[in-house]
Amino acid sequence: MVKSIVTVLVTLSILIAGAAFEQTYIHREFGDFAAVVETLDEKVTTQTATEEDALAVQKNWLTHKEHMHVFIPHTEIKEIDLWLSETVSYVKSQNWEEARAKIEVLAELVEQIPHTFRFRLENLF
């Protein structure tokens, strides 16, 4: 009986620690990437962004997403990839209005995706 209780407590502790690590990691990674996206947004707003700036943001995302596949669904990663690729294309062609629209959606995705991984009742069911 004591072994069963200890086993359940140890398992529960491991699950809680894993969930805390996952949540912290996801929020940190998306927070770092959000800062990079915000910098690009400022440059696009002032129409000073270059293709290299947009490609640097894309490269930054590639480094973040390498480990994100373990934690978040591939479809959400693919969606960020898509919006970011479109942003790069519009910045390259200096279509500032479209680039700004894509960055707004990208910023919203970067903000909302981590919220779906919070340890809250609505995310459990």
Short mmCIF file of N, CA and C in Angstrom, two decimals:
data_model
loop_
_atom_site.label_atom_id
_atom_site.label_comp_id
_atom_site.label_asym_id
_atom_site.label_seq_id
_atom_site.Cartn_x
_atom_site.Cartn_y
_atom_site.Cartn_z
N MET A 1 0.82 -1.20 0.00
CA MET A 1 0.00 0.00 0.00
C MET A 1 0.86 1.26 0.00
N VAL A 2 1.90 1.28 0.84
CA VAL A 2 2.77 2.43 0.93
C VAL A 2 3.53 2.63 -0.39
N LYS A 3 3.96 1.49 -0.99
CA LYS A 3 4.65 1.59 -2.27
C LYS A 3 3.76 2.20 -3.33
N SER A 4 2.50 1.85 -3.35
CA SER A 4 1.55 2.38 -4.33
C SER A 4 1.38 3.88 -4.16
N ILE A 5 1.25 4.32 -2.93
CA ILE A 5 1.08 5.75 -2.67
C ILE A 5 2.35 6.51 -3.06
N VAL A 6 3.50 5.99 -2.72
CA VAL A 6 4.76 6.63 -3.08
C VAL A 6 4.91 6.68 -4.59
N THR A 7 4.58 5.59 -5.27
CA THR A 7 4.67 5.55 -6.73
C THR A 7 3.75 6.59 -7.36
N VAL A 8 2.55 6.72 -6.86
CA VAL A 8 1.61 7.71 -7.39
C VAL A 8 2.13 9.12 -7.13
N LEU A 9 2.65 9.39 -5.97
CA LEU A 9 3.18 10.71 -5.64
C LEU A 9 4.40 11.06 -6.49
N VAL A 10 5.29 10.09 -6.70
CA VAL A 10 6.46 10.34 -7.53
C VAL A 10 6.03 10.61 -8.97
N THR A 11 5.10 9.82 -9.48
CA THR A 11 4.60 10.01 -10.85
C THR A 11 3.93 11.37 -10.99
N LEU A 12 3.13 11.74 -10.03
CA LEU A 12 2.46 13.03 -10.05
C LEU A 12 3.48 14.17 -9.99
N SER A 13 4.51 14.01 -9.21
CA SER A 13 5.56 15.03 -9.12
C SER A 13 6.29 15.19 -10.45
N ILE A 14 6.57 14.08 -11.10
CA ILE A 14 7.24 14.12 -12.41
C ILE A 14 6.36 14.81 -13.44
N LEU A 15 5.08 14.51 -13.44
CA LEU A 15 4.15 15.14 -14.38
C LEU A 15 4.05 16.64 -14.13
N ILE A 16 3.96 17.04 -12.90
CA ILE A 16 3.86 18.47 -12.58
C ILE A 16 5.14 19.20 -12.95
N ALA A 17 6.29 18.60 -12.66
CA ALA A 17 7.57 19.22 -13.02
C ALA A 17 7.71 19.33 -14.54
N GLY A 18 7.30 18.28 -15.25
CA GLY A 18 7.36 18.32 -16.71
C GLY A 18 6.46 19.38 -17.30
N ALA A 19 5.26 19.50 -16.74
CA ALA A 19 4.32 20.53 -17.22
C ALA A 19 4.85 21.93 -16.94
N ALA A 20 5.44 22.12 -15.79
CA ALA A 20 6.01 23.44 -15.45
C ALA A 20 7.16 23.77 -16.38
N PHE A 21 8.02 22.80 -16.65
CA PHE A 21 9.13 23.03 -17.57
C PHE A 21 8.63 23.37 -18.96
N GLU A 22 7.65 22.60 -19.44
CA GLU A 22 7.10 22.84 -20.78
C GLU A 22 6.53 24.25 -20.89
N GLN A 23 5.74 24.64 -19.92
CA GLN A 23 5.11 25.95 -19.96
C GLN A 23 6.17 27.06 -19.91
N THR A 24 7.14 26.94 -19.06
CA THR A 24 8.20 27.94 -18.94
C THR A 24 9.00 28.03 -20.24
N TYR A 25 9.35 26.90 -20.79
CA TYR A 25 10.14 26.86 -22.01
C TYR A 25 9.40 27.49 -23.18
N ILE A 26 8.15 27.13 -23.34
CA ILE A 26 7.36 27.67 -24.46
C ILE A 26 7.20 29.17 -24.32
N HIS A 27 6.89 29.64 -23.16
CA HIS A 27 6.71 31.09 -22.96
C HIS A 27 8.02 31.85 -23.18
N ARG A 28 9.13 31.28 -22.75
CA ARG A 28 10.43 31.93 -22.94
C ARG A 28 10.78 32.00 -24.43
N GLU A 29 10.61 30.88 -25.13
CA GLU A 29 10.96 30.84 -26.55
C GLU A 29 10.09 31.81 -27.36
N PHE A 30 8.78 31.78 -27.12
CA PHE A 30 7.90 32.68 -27.85
C PHE A 30 8.11 34.13 -27.44
N GLY A 31 8.47 34.37 -26.19
CA GLY A 31 8.77 35.74 -25.76
C GLY A 31 9.99 36.30 -26.47
N ASP A 32 11.01 35.47 -26.59
CA ASP A 32 12.22 35.90 -27.31
C ASP A 32 11.90 36.18 -28.77
N PHE A 33 11.13 35.30 -29.38
CA PHE A 33 10.81 35.48 -30.79
C PHE A 33 9.89 36.68 -30.99
N ALA A 34 8.99 36.92 -30.05
CA ALA A 34 8.08 38.07 -30.16
C ALA A 34 8.86 39.38 -30.19
N ALA A 35 9.94 39.45 -29.44
CA ALA A 35 10.76 40.67 -29.43
C ALA A 35 11.40 40.90 -30.80
N VAL A 36 11.81 39.83 -31.46
CA VAL A 36 12.42 39.94 -32.78
C VAL A 36 11.36 40.37 -33.81
N VAL A 37 10.18 39.81 -33.70
CA VAL A 37 9.09 40.18 -34.60
C VAL A 37 8.71 41.65 -34.40
N GLU A 38 8.70 42.10 -33.17
CA GLU A 38 8.37 43.50 -32.87
C GLU A 38 9.39 44.45 -33.50
N THR A 39 10.65 44.06 -33.46
CA THR A 39 11.69 44.88 -34.08
C THR A 39 11.47 44.99 -35.59
N LEU A 40 11.14 43.86 -36.22
CA LEU A 40 10.86 43.89 -37.65
C LEU A 40 9.62 44.73 -37.93
N ASP A 41 8.62 44.63 -37.08
CA ASP A 41 7.40 45.41 -37.25
C ASP A 41 7.71 46.91 -37.23
N GLU A 42 8.57 47.32 -36.32
CA GLU A 42 8.94 48.74 -36.25
C GLU A 42 9.64 49.18 -37.54
N LYS A 43 10.52 48.33 -38.05
CA LYS A 43 11.23 48.67 -39.28
C LYS A 43 10.30 48.70 -40.49
N VAL A 44 9.34 47.80 -40.54
CA VAL A 44 8.37 47.80 -41.64
C VAL A 44 7.48 49.03 -41.55
N THR A 45 7.08 49.39 -40.34
CA THR A 45 6.23 50.57 -40.15
C THR A 45 6.93 51.84 -40.64
N THR A 46 8.23 51.92 -40.38
CA THR A 46 8.98 53.09 -40.84
C THR A 46 9.54 52.91 -42.25
N GLN A 47 9.24 51.78 -42.84
CA GLN A 47 9.66 51.43 -44.21
C GLN A 47 11.18 51.44 -44.37
N THR A 48 11.86 50.98 -43.32
CA THR A 48 13.31 50.89 -43.38
C THR A 48 13.80 49.44 -43.36
N ALA A 49 12.87 48.51 -43.35
CA ALA A 49 13.25 47.10 -43.30
C ALA A 49 13.86 46.67 -44.63
N THR A 50 14.83 45.78 -44.53
CA THR A 50 15.44 45.23 -45.73
C THR A 50 15.15 43.73 -45.77
N GLU A 51 15.45 43.14 -46.92
CA GLU A 51 15.27 41.70 -47.05
C GLU A 51 16.11 40.96 -46.00
N GLU A 52 17.30 41.47 -45.73
CA GLU A 52 18.18 40.84 -44.75
C GLU A 52 17.56 40.86 -43.35
N ASP A 53 16.85 41.95 -43.02
CA ASP A 53 16.17 42.01 -41.72
C ASP A 53 15.12 40.91 -41.61
N ALA A 54 14.32 40.78 -42.65
CA ALA A 54 13.27 39.77 -42.65
C ALA A 54 13.86 38.36 -42.64
N LEU A 55 14.93 38.16 -43.38
CA LEU A 55 15.58 36.85 -43.39
C LEU A 55 16.22 36.53 -42.04
N ALA A 56 16.69 37.56 -41.35
CA ALA A 56 17.26 37.36 -40.01
C ALA A 56 16.18 36.90 -39.04
N VAL A 57 14.98 37.46 -39.16
CA VAL A 57 13.86 37.04 -38.31
C VAL A 57 13.50 35.59 -38.65
N GLN A 58 13.49 35.27 -39.93
CA GLN A 58 13.18 33.90 -40.34
C GLN A 58 14.24 32.92 -39.82
N LYS A 59 15.49 33.29 -39.89
CA LYS A 59 16.57 32.45 -39.38
C LYS A 59 16.43 32.28 -37.86
N ASN A 60 16.07 33.36 -37.18
CA ASN A 60 15.85 33.30 -35.74
C ASN A 60 14.74 32.30 -35.42
N TRP A 61 13.67 32.34 -36.18
CA TRP A 61 12.57 31.41 -35.96
C TRP A 61 13.02 29.96 -36.17
N LEU A 62 13.85 29.74 -37.17
CA LEU A 62 14.33 28.38 -37.44
C LEU A 62 15.09 27.82 -36.24
N THR A 63 15.85 28.67 -35.55
CA THR A 63 16.57 28.19 -34.37
C THR A 63 15.60 27.90 -33.22
N HIS A 64 14.55 28.70 -33.10
CA HIS A 64 13.57 28.47 -32.04
C HIS A 64 12.72 27.23 -32.31
N LYS A 65 12.37 27.01 -33.55
CA LYS A 65 11.43 25.93 -33.85
C LYS A 65 12.05 24.54 -33.83
N GLU A 66 13.38 24.47 -33.85
CA GLU A 66 14.04 23.16 -33.83
C GLU A 66 13.56 22.30 -32.67
N HIS A 67 13.43 22.88 -31.51
CA HIS A 67 13.02 22.13 -30.32
C HIS A 67 11.53 22.26 -30.03
N MET A 68 10.87 23.19 -30.69
CA MET A 68 9.44 23.40 -30.45
C MET A 68 8.59 22.23 -30.94
N HIS A 69 9.09 21.48 -31.91
CA HIS A 69 8.32 20.35 -32.43
C HIS A 69 8.00 19.33 -31.34
N VAL A 70 8.81 19.30 -30.30
CA VAL A 70 8.57 18.38 -29.20
C VAL A 70 7.35 18.80 -28.40
N PHE A 71 7.11 20.10 -28.31
CA PHE A 71 6.10 20.62 -27.40
C PHE A 71 4.79 21.05 -28.06
N ILE A 72 4.86 21.60 -29.25
CA ILE A 72 3.63 22.13 -29.87
C ILE A 72 3.35 21.42 -31.19
N PRO A 73 2.09 21.41 -31.60
CA PRO A 73 1.72 20.72 -32.83
C PRO A 73 2.42 21.30 -34.06
N HIS A 74 2.71 20.43 -34.98
CA HIS A 74 3.40 20.85 -36.20
C HIS A 74 2.58 21.84 -37.02
N THR A 75 1.27 21.76 -36.93
CA THR A 75 0.43 22.67 -37.70
C THR A 75 0.62 24.12 -37.26
N GLU A 76 0.80 24.33 -35.97
CA GLU A 76 1.01 25.70 -35.48
C GLU A 76 2.38 26.22 -35.91
N ILE A 77 3.37 25.36 -35.91
CA ILE A 77 4.70 25.75 -36.38
C ILE A 77 4.64 26.07 -37.87
N LYS A 78 3.93 25.24 -38.61
CA LYS A 78 3.80 25.44 -40.05
C LYS A 78 3.10 26.77 -40.34
N GLU A 79 2.12 27.12 -39.52
CA GLU A 79 1.40 28.38 -39.72
C GLU A 79 2.33 29.58 -39.53
N ILE A 80 3.17 29.52 -38.53
CA ILE A 80 4.14 30.60 -38.33
C ILE A 80 5.12 30.64 -39.49
N ASP A 81 5.56 29.47 -39.94
CA ASP A 81 6.45 29.40 -41.11
C ASP A 81 5.82 30.09 -42.32
N LEU A 82 4.56 29.82 -42.55
CA LEU A 82 3.86 30.38 -43.70
C LEU A 82 3.76 31.91 -43.62
N TRP A 83 3.30 32.42 -42.49
CA TRP A 83 3.15 33.87 -42.33
C TRP A 83 4.49 34.57 -42.40
N LEU A 84 5.51 33.94 -41.87
CA LEU A 84 6.84 34.53 -41.90
C LEU A 84 7.40 34.54 -43.31
N SER A 85 7.19 33.48 -44.05
CA SER A 85 7.65 33.44 -45.45
C SER A 85 6.97 34.52 -46.29
N GLU A 86 5.69 34.70 -46.07
CA GLU A 86 4.97 35.74 -46.80
C GLU A 86 5.49 37.13 -46.41
N THR A 87 5.78 37.31 -45.14
CA THR A 87 6.34 38.59 -44.68
C THR A 87 7.67 38.87 -45.37
N VAL A 88 8.53 37.88 -45.44
CA VAL A 88 9.83 38.04 -46.10
C VAL A 88 9.62 38.45 -47.56
N SER A 89 8.69 37.79 -48.21
CA SER A 89 8.42 38.10 -49.62
C SER A 89 7.93 39.53 -49.80
N TYR A 90 7.03 39.98 -48.94
CA TYR A 90 6.51 41.34 -49.07
C TYR A 90 7.55 42.40 -48.71
N VAL A 91 8.40 42.10 -47.73
CA VAL A 91 9.47 43.04 -47.40
C VAL A 91 10.44 43.13 -48.58
N LYS A 92 10.75 42.01 -49.17
CA LYS A 92 11.66 41.97 -50.31
C LYS A 92 11.14 42.84 -51.46
N SER A 93 9.84 42.77 -51.71
CA SER A 93 9.26 43.57 -52.79
C SER A 93 8.85 44.97 -52.32
N GLN A 94 9.13 45.28 -51.08
CA GLN A 94 8.81 46.57 -50.46
C GLN A 94 7.32 46.90 -50.53
N ASN A 95 6.51 45.88 -50.40
CA ASN A 95 5.06 46.05 -50.30
C ASN A 95 4.76 46.19 -48.80
N TRP A 96 4.92 47.41 -48.29
CA TRP A 96 4.88 47.65 -46.86
C TRP A 96 3.52 47.36 -46.24
N GLU A 97 2.47 47.68 -46.96
CA GLU A 97 1.12 47.47 -46.42
C GLU A 97 0.85 45.98 -46.18
N GLU A 98 1.19 45.16 -47.16
CA GLU A 98 0.98 43.71 -47.02
C GLU A 98 1.94 43.13 -45.98
N ALA A 99 3.18 43.60 -45.97
CA ALA A 99 4.15 43.11 -44.99
C ALA A 99 3.67 43.42 -43.58
N ARG A 100 3.14 44.61 -43.39
CA ARG A 100 2.64 45.00 -42.07
C ARG A 100 1.46 44.14 -41.65
N ALA A 101 0.57 43.84 -42.60
CA ALA A 101 -0.58 42.98 -42.30
C ALA A 101 -0.12 41.57 -41.89
N LYS A 102 0.85 41.04 -42.59
CA LYS A 102 1.36 39.71 -42.26
C LYS A 102 2.05 39.70 -40.90
N ILE A 103 2.78 40.75 -40.60
CA ILE A 103 3.45 40.83 -39.30
C ILE A 103 2.45 40.93 -38.17
N GLU A 104 1.35 41.63 -38.39
CA GLU A 104 0.32 41.72 -37.35
C GLU A 104 -0.25 40.35 -37.02
N VAL A 105 -0.51 39.56 -38.05
CA VAL A 105 -1.03 38.20 -37.83
C VAL A 105 0.04 37.35 -37.15
N LEU A 106 1.27 37.48 -37.61
CA LEU A 106 2.37 36.73 -37.02
C LEU A 106 2.53 37.08 -35.54
N ALA A 107 2.46 38.34 -35.20
CA ALA A 107 2.58 38.77 -33.80
C ALA A 107 1.43 38.19 -32.97
N GLU A 108 0.25 38.15 -33.54
CA GLU A 108 -0.90 37.58 -32.83
C GLU A 108 -0.71 36.08 -32.60
N LEU A 109 -0.22 35.38 -33.60
CA LEU A 109 0.06 33.94 -33.44
C LEU A 109 1.09 33.70 -32.34
N VAL A 110 2.14 34.49 -32.37
CA VAL A 110 3.21 34.34 -31.38
C VAL A 110 2.69 34.63 -29.97
N GLU A 111 1.71 35.49 -29.87
CA GLU A 111 1.12 35.80 -28.57
C GLU A 111 0.13 34.72 -28.13
N GLN A 112 -0.68 34.21 -29.06
CA GLN A 112 -1.75 33.29 -28.70
C GLN A 112 -1.33 31.84 -28.52
N ILE A 113 -0.38 31.38 -29.29
CA ILE A 113 0.00 29.96 -29.21
C ILE A 113 0.45 29.57 -27.81
N PRO A 114 1.29 30.35 -27.14
CA PRO A 114 1.68 29.94 -25.77
C PRO A 114 0.50 29.86 -24.80
N HIS A 115 -0.54 30.65 -25.03
CA HIS A 115 -1.70 30.62 -24.14
C HIS A 115 -2.42 29.28 -24.19
N THR A 116 -2.31 28.59 -25.31
CA THR A 116 -2.99 27.30 -25.42
C THR A 116 -2.27 26.21 -24.64
N PHE A 117 -1.10 26.51 -24.11
CA PHE A 117 -0.34 25.53 -23.34
C PHE A 117 -0.29 25.85 -21.86
N ARG A 118 -1.00 26.87 -21.45
CA ARG A 118 -1.05 27.18 -20.02
C ARG A 118 -1.77 26.07 -19.28
N PHE A 119 -1.36 25.86 -18.07
CA PHE A 119 -1.99 24.85 -17.23
C PHE A 119 -3.25 25.44 -16.63
N ARG A 120 -4.32 25.39 -17.43
CA ARG A 120 -5.61 25.92 -17.02
C ARG A 120 -6.69 24.91 -17.34
N LEU A 121 -7.80 25.03 -16.67
CA LEU A 121 -8.88 24.08 -16.84
C LEU A 121 -9.37 24.01 -18.29
N GLU A 122 -9.52 25.17 -18.92
CA GLU A 122 -10.04 25.16 -20.31
C GLU A 122 -9.09 24.50 -21.29
N ASN A 123 -7.81 24.41 -20.96
CA ASN A 123 -6.84 23.77 -21.84
C ASN A 123 -6.75 22.26 -21.60
N LEU A 124 -7.33 21.79 -20.51
CA LEU A 124 -7.26 20.36 -20.22
C LEU A 124 -8.34 19.56 -20.92
N PHE A 125 -9.45 20.20 -21.25
CA PHE A 125 -10.56 19.46 -21.86
C PHE A 125 -10.88 19.97 -23.23
#
